PDB file of C-alpha atoms in Angstrom:
ATOM      1  CA  MET F   1       0.135   0.194  -0.041  1.00  0.00           C
ATOM      2  CA  ASP F   2       2.790   2.545   0.898  1.00  0.00           C
ATOM      3  CA  ARG F   3       4.795   1.785  -2.241  1.00  0.00           C
ATOM      4  CA  LEU F   4       1.163   2.373  -4.238  1.00  0.00           C
ATOM      5  CA  CYS F   5       0.860   5.986  -2.613  1.00  0.00           C
ATOM      6  CA  VAL F   6       4.631   6.430  -3.656  1.00  0.00           C
ATOM      7  CA  PHE F   7       3.819   5.636  -7.036  1.00  0.00           C
ATOM      8  CA  SER F   8       0.758   7.951  -7.236  1.00  0.00           C
ATOM      9  CA  SER F   9       2.493  10.799  -5.552  1.00  0.00           C
ATOM     10  CA  ILE F  10       5.070  10.362  -8.358  1.00  0.00           C
ATOM     11  CA  VAL F  11       2.747  10.209 -11.272  1.00  0.00           C
ATOM     12  CA  LEU F  12       0.749  13.303  -9.770  1.00  0.00           C
ATOM     13  CA  PHE F  13       4.252  15.104  -9.428  1.00  0.00           C
ATOM     14  CA  LEU F  14       5.095  14.605 -12.862  1.00  0.00           C
ATOM     15  CA  GLY F  15       2.015  15.719 -13.794  1.00  0.00           C
ATOM     16  CA  VAL F  16       2.150  18.776 -12.256  1.00  0.00           C
ATOM     17  CA  LEU F  17       5.705  19.185 -14.071  1.00  0.00           C
ATOM     18  CA  THR F  18       4.182  18.327 -17.173  1.00  0.00           C
ATOM     19  CA  GLY F  19       1.526  21.222 -16.936  1.00  0.00           C
ATOM     20  CA  THR F  20       3.824  24.000 -15.935  1.00  0.00           C
ATOM     21  CA  THR F  21       7.169  24.017 -16.814  1.00  0.00           C
ATOM     22  CA  LEU F  22       6.890  21.220 -19.606  1.00  0.00           C
ATOM     23  CA  ARG F  23       4.116  22.699 -21.339  1.00  0.00           C
ATOM     24  CA  GLY F  24       4.293  21.989 -24.811  1.00  0.00           C
ATOM     25  CA  ALA F  25       7.058  19.690 -24.846  1.00  0.00           C
ATOM     26  CA  SER F  26       6.950  16.363 -26.216  1.00  0.00           C
ATOM     27  CA  ALA F  27       9.609  14.295 -24.468  1.00  0.00           C
ATOM     28  CA  ALA F  28       8.638  11.488 -22.628  1.00  0.00           C
ATOM     29  CA  TRP F  29      10.075  10.762 -19.395  1.00  0.00           C
ATOM     30  CA  LEU F  30      12.944   7.946 -19.508  1.00  0.00           C
ATOM     31  CA  GLN F  31      14.647   5.336 -16.886  1.00  0.00           C
ATOM     32  CA  ALA F  32      18.170   5.893 -15.951  1.00  0.00           C
ATOM     33  CA  HIS F  33      20.580   6.240 -13.052  1.00  0.00           C
ATOM     34  CA  ALA F  34      22.270   9.380 -11.561  1.00  0.00           C
ATOM     35  CA  THR F  35      25.752   9.492  -9.250  1.00  0.00           C
ATOM     36  CA  PHE F  36      27.746  12.627  -8.545  1.00  0.00           C
ATOM     37  CA  TYR F  37      30.750  13.902  -8.597  1.00  0.00           C
ATOM     38  CA  GLY F  38      32.652  17.042  -8.362  1.00  0.00           C
ATOM     39  CA  GLY F  39      32.659  17.598  -4.526  1.00  0.00           C
ATOM     40  CA  SER F  40      30.505  19.663  -2.820  1.00  0.00           C
ATOM     41  CA  ASP F  41      31.700  23.220  -4.650  1.00  0.00           C
ATOM     42  CA  ALA F  42      31.193  21.387  -7.760  1.00  0.00           C
ATOM     43  CA  SER F  43      34.637  22.640  -8.552  1.00  0.00           C
ATOM     44  CA  GLY F  44      35.554  19.370 -10.104  1.00  0.00           C
ATOM     45  CA  THR F  45      33.156  19.520 -12.495  1.00  0.00           C
ATOM     46  CA  MET F  46      35.082  22.570 -14.353  1.00  0.00           C
ATOM     47  CA  GLY F  47      36.443  21.832 -17.808  1.00  0.00           C
ATOM     48  CA  GLY F  48      35.554  18.218 -19.364  1.00  0.00           C
ATOM     49  CA  ALA F  49      34.585  16.715 -22.589  1.00  0.00           C
ATOM     50  CA  CYS F  50      32.002  19.748 -24.060  1.00  0.00           C
ATOM     51  CA  GLY F  51      34.920  22.394 -23.646  1.00  0.00           C
ATOM     52  CA  TYR F  52      32.995  24.816 -21.147  1.00  0.00           C
ATOM     53  CA  GLY F  53      35.574  25.513 -19.332  1.00  0.00           C
ATOM     54  CA  ASN F  54      34.642  27.602 -16.065  1.00  0.00           C
ATOM     55  CA  LEU F  55      31.186  26.367 -15.755  1.00  0.00           C
ATOM     56  CA  TYR F  56      30.324  29.593 -13.489  1.00  0.00           C
ATOM     57  CA  SER F  57      31.535  32.075 -16.000  1.00  0.00           C
ATOM     58  CA  ASP F  58      29.896  30.377 -18.981  1.00  0.00           C
ATOM     59  CA  GLY F  59      26.340  30.563 -17.329  1.00  0.00           C
ATOM     60  CA  TYR F  60      25.979  26.808 -16.469  1.00  0.00           C
ATOM     61  CA  GLY F  61      26.618  26.886 -12.729  1.00  0.00           C
ATOM     62  CA  VAL F  62      26.499  23.805 -10.757  1.00  0.00           C
ATOM     63  CA  LYS F  63      23.357  22.218 -12.316  1.00  0.00           C
ATOM     64  CA  THR F  64      25.594  20.420 -14.982  1.00  0.00           C
ATOM     65  CA  ALA F  65      26.035  16.366 -15.459  1.00  0.00           C
ATOM     66  CA  ALA F  66      28.519  14.331 -17.385  1.00  0.00           C
ATOM     67  CA  LEU F  67      26.386  11.822 -19.503  1.00  0.00           C
ATOM     68  CA  SER F  68      27.243   8.079 -20.693  1.00  0.00           C
ATOM     69  CA  THR F  69      28.053   6.979 -24.043  1.00  0.00           C
ATOM     70  CA  ALA F  70      24.490   6.307 -24.567  1.00  0.00           C
ATOM     71  CA  LEU F  71      23.173   9.652 -24.348  1.00  0.00           C
ATOM     72  CA  PHE F  72      26.503  11.957 -24.889  1.00  0.00           C
ATOM     73  CA  ASN F  73      26.457  11.533 -28.797  1.00  0.00           C
ATOM     74  CA  ASN F  74      29.878  12.068 -29.383  1.00  0.00           C
ATOM     75  CA  GLY F  75      29.701  15.542 -28.267  1.00  0.00           C
ATOM     76  CA  LYS F  76      26.536  16.354 -30.084  1.00  0.00           C
ATOM     77  CA  ALA F  77      24.711  16.402 -26.763  1.00  0.00           C
ATOM     78  CA  CYS F  78      26.808  18.971 -25.055  1.00  0.00           C
ATOM     79  CA  GLY F  79      24.395  22.370 -23.960  1.00  0.00           C
ATOM     80  CA  GLY F  80      21.413  19.915 -23.709  1.00  0.00           C
ATOM     81  CA  CYS F  81      18.863  20.265 -20.939  1.00  0.00           C
ATOM     82  CA  TYR F  82      17.432  17.445 -18.868  1.00  0.00           C
ATOM     83  CA  GLN F  83      14.888  17.702 -16.350  1.00  0.00           C
ATOM     84  CA  MET F  84      14.509  14.995 -13.641  1.00  0.00           C
ATOM     85  CA  VAL F  85      13.578  13.347 -10.837  1.00  0.00           C
ATOM     86  CA  CYS F  86      14.578  10.923  -8.246  1.00  0.00           C
ATOM     87  CA  ASP F  87      12.233   7.838  -8.591  1.00  0.00           C
ATOM     88  CA  ALA F  88      10.352   7.254  -5.212  1.00  0.00           C
ATOM     89  CA  THR F  89       8.900   4.413  -6.172  1.00  0.00           C
ATOM     90  CA  LYS F  90      11.955   2.239  -6.084  1.00  0.00           C
ATOM     91  CA  VAL F  91      14.012   4.183  -3.491  1.00  0.00           C
ATOM     92  CA  PRO F  92      11.649   6.248  -1.368  1.00  0.00           C
ATOM     93  CA  GLN F  93      14.094   5.975   1.547  1.00  0.00           C
ATOM     94  CA  TRP F  94      17.071   8.496  -0.661  1.00  0.00           C
ATOM     95  CA  CYS F  95      15.026  10.247  -2.417  1.00  0.00           C
ATOM     96  CA  LEU F  96      13.848  14.000  -1.668  1.00  0.00           C
ATOM     97  CA  LYS F  97      10.487  14.312  -2.260  1.00  0.00           C
ATOM     98  CA  GLY F  98       8.539  16.889  -4.398  1.00  0.00           C
ATOM     99  CA  THR F  99      11.847  17.635  -5.869  1.00  0.00           C
ATOM    100  CA  SER F 100      13.261  18.240  -9.558  1.00  0.00           C
ATOM    101  CA  ILE F 101      15.926  19.953 -11.206  1.00  0.00           C
ATOM    102  CA  THR F 102      17.052  20.539 -15.006  1.00  0.00           C
ATOM    103  CA  ILE F 103      20.643  20.361 -15.709  1.00  0.00           C
ATOM    104  CA  THR F 104      23.052  20.682 -18.780  1.00  0.00           C
ATOM    105  CA  ALA F 105      25.266  18.342 -20.719  1.00  0.00           C
ATOM    106  CA  THR F 106      28.639  19.606 -19.585  1.00  0.00           C
ATOM    107  CA  ASN F 107      30.819  16.472 -19.791  1.00  0.00           C
ATOM    108  CA  PHE F 108      31.402  13.222 -20.826  1.00  0.00           C
ATOM    109  CA  CYS F 109      30.959  10.243 -18.437  1.00  0.00           C
ATOM    110  CA  PRO F 110      33.400   7.585 -19.716  1.00  0.00           C
ATOM    111  CA  PRO F 111      32.442   3.875 -19.687  1.00  0.00           C
ATOM    112  CA  ASN F 112      34.627   1.623 -16.922  1.00  0.00           C
ATOM    113  CA  TYR F 113      34.749  -1.726 -18.480  1.00  0.00           C
ATOM    114  CA  ALA F 114      36.722  -3.348 -15.835  1.00  0.00           C
ATOM    115  CA  LEU F 115      33.445  -3.158 -13.639  1.00  0.00           C
ATOM    116  CA  PRO F 116      30.166  -4.716 -14.489  1.00  0.00           C
ATOM    117  CA  SER F 117      27.614  -1.981 -15.969  1.00  0.00           C
ATOM    118  CA  ASP F 118      25.454  -2.801 -12.547  1.00  0.00           C
ATOM    119  CA  ASN F 119      28.239  -2.283 -10.198  1.00  0.00           C
ATOM    120  CA  GLY F 120      30.638   0.427 -10.755  1.00  0.00           C
ATOM    121  CA  GLY F 121      30.516   0.370 -14.093  1.00  0.00           C
ATOM    122  CA  TRP F 122      27.520   2.930 -14.332  1.00  0.00           C
ATOM    123  CA  CYS F 123      28.288   5.017 -17.290  1.00  0.00           C
ATOM    124  CA  ASN F 124      29.032   1.404 -19.683  1.00  0.00           C
ATOM    125  CA  PRO F 125      27.192   1.554 -22.918  1.00  0.00           C
ATOM    126  CA  PRO F 126      24.291   1.013 -23.227  1.00  0.00           C
ATOM    127  CA  ARG F 127      23.119   2.190 -20.002  1.00  0.00           C
ATOM    128  CA  PRO F 128      21.825   5.618 -19.850  1.00  0.00           C
ATOM    129  CA  HIS F 129      23.494   7.573 -17.014  1.00  0.00           C
ATOM    130  CA  PHE F 130      24.229  11.148 -15.244  1.00  0.00           C
ATOM    131  CA  ASP F 131      26.962  11.839 -13.246  1.00  0.00           C
ATOM    132  CA  MET F 132      25.793  14.809 -11.797  1.00  0.00           C
ATOM    133  CA  SER F 133      27.598  17.614 -10.196  1.00  0.00           C
ATOM    134  CA  GLN F 134      27.520  16.831  -6.242  1.00  0.00           C
ATOM    135  CA  PRO F 135      25.079  19.725  -5.127  1.00  0.00           C
ATOM    136  CA  ALA F 136      22.316  18.944  -8.413  1.00  0.00           C
ATOM    137  CA  PHE F 137      22.580  15.277  -7.118  1.00  0.00           C
ATOM    138  CA  GLU F 138      21.661  16.425  -3.256  1.00  0.00           C
ATOM    139  CA  SER F 139      18.811  18.683  -4.257  1.00  0.00           C
ATOM    140  CA  ILE F 140      16.961  15.681  -5.562  1.00  0.00           C
ATOM    141  CA  ALA F 141      18.602  12.801  -3.511  1.00  0.00           C
ATOM    142  CA  LYS F 142      20.357  12.140  -0.109  1.00  0.00           C
ATOM    143  CA  TYR F 143      24.131  12.142  -0.509  1.00  0.00           C
ATOM    144  CA  ARG F 144      24.547   8.749   1.206  1.00  0.00           C
ATOM    145  CA  ALA F 145      22.504   6.908  -1.475  1.00  0.00           C
ATOM    146  CA  GLY F 146      25.258   7.450  -3.897  1.00  0.00           C
ATOM    147  CA  ILE F 147      23.579   6.097  -6.975  1.00  0.00           C
ATOM    148  CA  VAL F 148      19.510   6.552  -7.452  1.00  0.00           C
ATOM    149  CA  PRO F 149      17.182   5.640 -10.096  1.00  0.00           C
ATOM    150  CA  ILE F 150      15.961   8.444 -11.779  1.00  0.00           C
ATOM    151  CA  LEU F 151      13.395   9.799 -14.643  1.00  0.00           C
ATOM    152  CA  TYR F 152      14.050  12.127 -17.185  1.00  0.00           C
ATOM    153  CA  ARG F 153      13.448  13.845 -20.016  1.00  0.00           C
ATOM    154  CA  GLN F 154      14.674  16.347 -22.533  1.00  0.00           C
ATOM    155  CA  VAL F 155      13.544  19.920 -22.177  1.00  0.00           C
ATOM    156  CA  ARG F 156      14.505  23.423 -23.672  1.00  0.00           C
ATOM    157  CA  CYS F 157      17.064  25.271 -22.124  1.00  0.00           C
ATOM    158  CA  LYS F 158      16.652  28.672 -20.563  1.00  0.00           C
ATOM    159  CA  ARG F 159      19.700  31.103 -20.813  1.00  0.00           C
ATOM    160  CA  SER F 160      20.709  34.088 -19.265  1.00  0.00           C
ATOM    161  CA  GLY F 161      22.014  36.896 -21.919  1.00  0.00           C
ATOM    162  CA  GLY F 162      22.612  35.979 -25.193  1.00  0.00           C
ATOM    163  CA  MET F 163      25.393  32.913 -26.828  1.00  0.00           C
ATOM    164  CA  ARG F 164      28.993  33.616 -26.149  1.00  0.00           C
ATOM    165  CA  PHE F 165      31.442  32.752 -28.748  1.00  0.00           C
ATOM    166  CA  THR F 166      35.336  32.130 -27.918  1.00  0.00           C
ATOM    167  CA  ILE F 167      37.687  31.986 -30.663  1.00  0.00           C
ATOM    168  CA  ASN F 168      40.967  29.930 -30.065  1.00  0.00           C
ATOM    169  CA  GLY F 169      43.507  28.415 -32.260  1.00  0.00           C
ATOM    170  CA  ARG F 170      45.819  30.006 -35.058  1.00  0.00           C
ATOM    171  CA  ASP F 171      46.371  31.451 -37.954  1.00  0.00           C
ATOM    172  CA  TYR F 172      44.290  29.316 -40.687  1.00  0.00           C
ATOM    173  CA  PHE F 173      42.596  27.186 -37.687  1.00  0.00           C
ATOM    174  CA  GLU F 174      39.835  29.239 -35.948  1.00  0.00           C
ATOM    175  CA  LEU F 175      38.559  27.009 -32.925  1.00  0.00           C
ATOM    176  CA  VAL F 176      35.558  28.397 -31.581  1.00  0.00           C
ATOM    177  CA  LEU F 177      33.943  27.370 -28.483  1.00  0.00           C
ATOM    178  CA  ILE F 178      30.132  28.457 -28.488  1.00  0.00           C
ATOM    179  CA  SER F 179      28.294  28.671 -25.000  1.00  0.00           C
ATOM    180  CA  ASN F 180      25.139  29.773 -23.256  1.00  0.00           C
ATOM    181  CA  VAL F 181      23.290  28.521 -25.918  1.00  0.00           C
ATOM    182  CA  GLY F 182      19.377  28.577 -25.155  1.00  0.00           C
ATOM    183  CA  GLY F 183      16.127  26.677 -27.058  1.00  0.00           C
ATOM    184  CA  ALA F 184      17.148  23.258 -27.716  1.00  0.00           C
ATOM    185  CA  GLY F 185      20.768  24.065 -26.197  1.00  0.00           C
ATOM    186  CA  GLU F 186      22.523  21.511 -28.402  1.00  0.00           C
ATOM    187  CA  VAL F 187      24.508  23.170 -31.443  1.00  0.00           C
ATOM    188  CA  SER F 188      23.756  20.859 -34.617  1.00  0.00           C
ATOM    189  CA  LYS F 189      25.523  23.116 -37.304  1.00  0.00           C
ATOM    190  CA  VAL F 190      27.606  26.348 -37.379  1.00  0.00           C
ATOM    191  CA  TRP F 191      28.695  28.801 -40.507  1.00  0.00           C
ATOM    192  CA  ILE F 192      31.237  31.575 -40.084  1.00  0.00           C
ATOM    193  CA  LYS F 193      31.917  34.662 -42.414  1.00  0.00           C
ATOM    194  CA  GLY F 194      34.379  37.378 -42.257  1.00  0.00           C
ATOM    195  CA  SER F 195      33.885  40.297 -43.287  1.00  0.00           C
ATOM    196  CA  LYS F 196      35.635  40.359 -46.307  1.00  0.00           C
ATOM    197  CA  ALA F 197      33.687  37.193 -47.488  1.00  0.00           C
ATOM    198  CA  ASN F 198      30.435  36.794 -49.417  1.00  0.00           C
ATOM    199  CA  ASN F 199      29.287  33.232 -48.471  1.00  0.00           C
ATOM    200  CA  TRP F 200      29.107  31.690 -45.450  1.00  0.00           C
ATOM    201  CA  GLU F 201      31.181  28.802 -44.399  1.00  0.00           C
ATOM    202  CA  ALA F 202      30.248  25.475 -42.881  1.00  0.00           C
ATOM    203  CA  MET F 203      32.257  24.650 -39.876  1.00  0.00           C
ATOM    204  CA  THR F 204      32.695  21.317 -38.119  1.00  0.00           C
ATOM    205  CA  ARG F 205      32.646  20.014 -34.748  1.00  0.00           C
ATOM    206  CA  ASN F 206      36.194  19.894 -33.441  1.00  0.00           C
ATOM    207  CA  TRP F 207      35.284  18.448 -30.027  1.00  0.00           C
ATOM    208  CA  GLY F 208      32.378  18.742 -27.554  1.00  0.00           C
ATOM    209  CA  SER F 209      31.188  22.234 -28.283  1.00  0.00           C
ATOM    210  CA  ASN F 210      34.620  23.585 -30.380  1.00  0.00           C
ATOM    211  CA  TRP F 211      33.745  24.139 -33.856  1.00  0.00           C
ATOM    212  CA  GLN F 212      36.737  24.612 -36.525  1.00  0.00           C
ATOM    213  CA  SER F 213      37.389  27.100 -39.647  1.00  0.00           C
ATOM    214  CA  LEU F 214      40.439  26.530 -41.452  1.00  0.00           C
ATOM    215  CA  LYS F 215      40.424  29.931 -43.533  1.00  0.00           C
ATOM    216  CA  TYR F 216      42.388  32.703 -42.893  1.00  0.00           C
ATOM    217  CA  LEU F 217      40.291  35.393 -41.145  1.00  0.00           C
ATOM    218  CA  ASN F 218      42.453  37.413 -39.421  1.00  0.00           C
ATOM    219  CA  GLY F 219      41.669  41.319 -39.602  1.00  0.00           C
ATOM    220  CA  GLN F 220      38.162  40.679 -40.229  1.00  0.00           C
ATOM    221  CA  SER F 221      35.045  41.382 -38.148  1.00  0.00           C
ATOM    222  CA  LEU F 222      33.512  37.773 -37.570  1.00  0.00           C
ATOM    223  CA  SER F 223      29.801  36.701 -38.022  1.00  0.00           C
ATOM    224  CA  PHE F 224      28.246  33.341 -36.902  1.00  0.00           C
ATOM    225  CA  ARG F 225      24.779  31.382 -37.884  1.00  0.00           C
ATOM    226  CA  VAL F 226      24.125  28.991 -35.780  1.00  0.00           C
ATOM    227  CA  GLN F 227      21.698  25.992 -35.961  1.00  0.00           C
ATOM    228  CA  THR F 228      20.173  23.936 -32.768  1.00  0.00           C
ATOM    229  CA  SER F 229      18.963  20.033 -32.702  1.00  0.00           C
ATOM    230  CA  ASP F 230      15.560  21.180 -33.199  1.00  0.00           C
ATOM    231  CA  GLY F 231      16.552  22.546 -36.729  1.00  0.00           C
ATOM    232  CA  LYS F 232      15.930  26.264 -35.449  1.00  0.00           C
ATOM    233  CA  THR F 233      18.865  29.012 -36.892  1.00  0.00           C
ATOM    234  CA  LEU F 234      19.726  32.201 -35.422  1.00  0.00           C
ATOM    235  CA  THR F 235      22.773  34.811 -37.064  1.00  0.00           C
ATOM    236  CA  ALA F 236      24.547  36.962 -34.916  1.00  0.00           C
ATOM    237  CA  LEU F 237      26.271  39.431 -36.992  1.00  0.00           C
ATOM    238  CA  ASN F 238      29.942  41.363 -36.320  1.00  0.00           C
ATOM    239  CA  VAL F 239      30.312  39.258 -33.323  1.00  0.00           C
ATOM    240  CA  ALA F 240      33.809  39.969 -33.003  1.00  0.00           C
ATOM    241  CA  PRO F 241      35.407  43.176 -34.285  1.00  0.00           C
ATOM    242  CA  SER F 242      38.381  43.057 -36.975  1.00  0.00           C
ATOM    243  CA  ASN F 243      40.784  43.545 -34.392  1.00  0.00           C
ATOM    244  CA  TRP F 244      39.787  40.201 -32.768  1.00  0.00           C
ATOM    245  CA  LYS F 245      42.770  38.402 -30.993  1.00  0.00           C
ATOM    246  CA  PHE F 246      42.630  34.830 -30.170  1.00  0.00           C
ATOM    247  CA  GLY F 247      41.317  33.697 -26.867  1.00  0.00           C
ATOM    248  CA  GLN F 248      38.999  36.495 -26.518  1.00  0.00           C
ATOM    249  CA  SER F 249      35.144  36.033 -25.567  1.00  0.00           C
ATOM    250  CA  PHE F 250      32.496  37.950 -27.288  1.00  0.00           C
ATOM    251  CA  THR F 251      28.869  37.617 -25.696  1.00  0.00           C
ATOM    252  CA  THR F 252      25.997  38.708 -28.048  1.00  0.00           C
ATOM    253  CA  ASN F 253      22.374  39.867 -28.038  1.00  0.00           C
ATOM    254  CA  VAL F 254      21.283  36.675 -29.753  1.00  0.00           C
ATOM    255  CA  GLN F 255      19.389  34.226 -28.142  1.00  0.00           C
ATOM    256  CA  PHE F 256      16.953  30.894 -29.025  1.00  0.00           C
TER     257      PHE F 256
END
């Protein structure tokens, strides 16, 4: 009877979420598991396989997670947002009742084939798994649980301010980190155009959220066109002035 009550509470809670924060979303609730890393201040989550670096300055804070191979999709999932709840129908003693959190995918949780998938190799394929920052994990479950079953669904990302472009690399190799992307969050295509060019040039994903161009673009103002995984496209004109330097970051007023 107690288990039935817990299940009813979960269904009601998910229904409330669907009717409010997820209105219009079509993604279904799916099952996975979650662990945590990075320490109580999430300092150990900085950097990572998406390339964001300082997650505080890049706008992601502590509400982040590393995704298993099944979810990370070779970096295509970087920047995507997931809403999740601890599954109290399975571990009511470890879940924090009535809580949910929306996290951003900022890192990759690598497989550990030396351990079985159900005992330490949590991120082994084909398991969907979220290795959350410790503060994020503790917002839905108790620290002592270590690992909990969760229900999750992909949702739209809400960001403060515009998209950010950080230009690294060298001459004939512009490596551009794109961060703070709203909407679908996941960048699927990018184009770049120097002020001396007539046409947009398609960039290619180098790793994570870093996109590359092999053109000589020094001394030109740079514009970018970004497409997210839902097919929506926005153009940010004259993001970097003609005197830009490698290592600089530029914030736009353009956002999904």
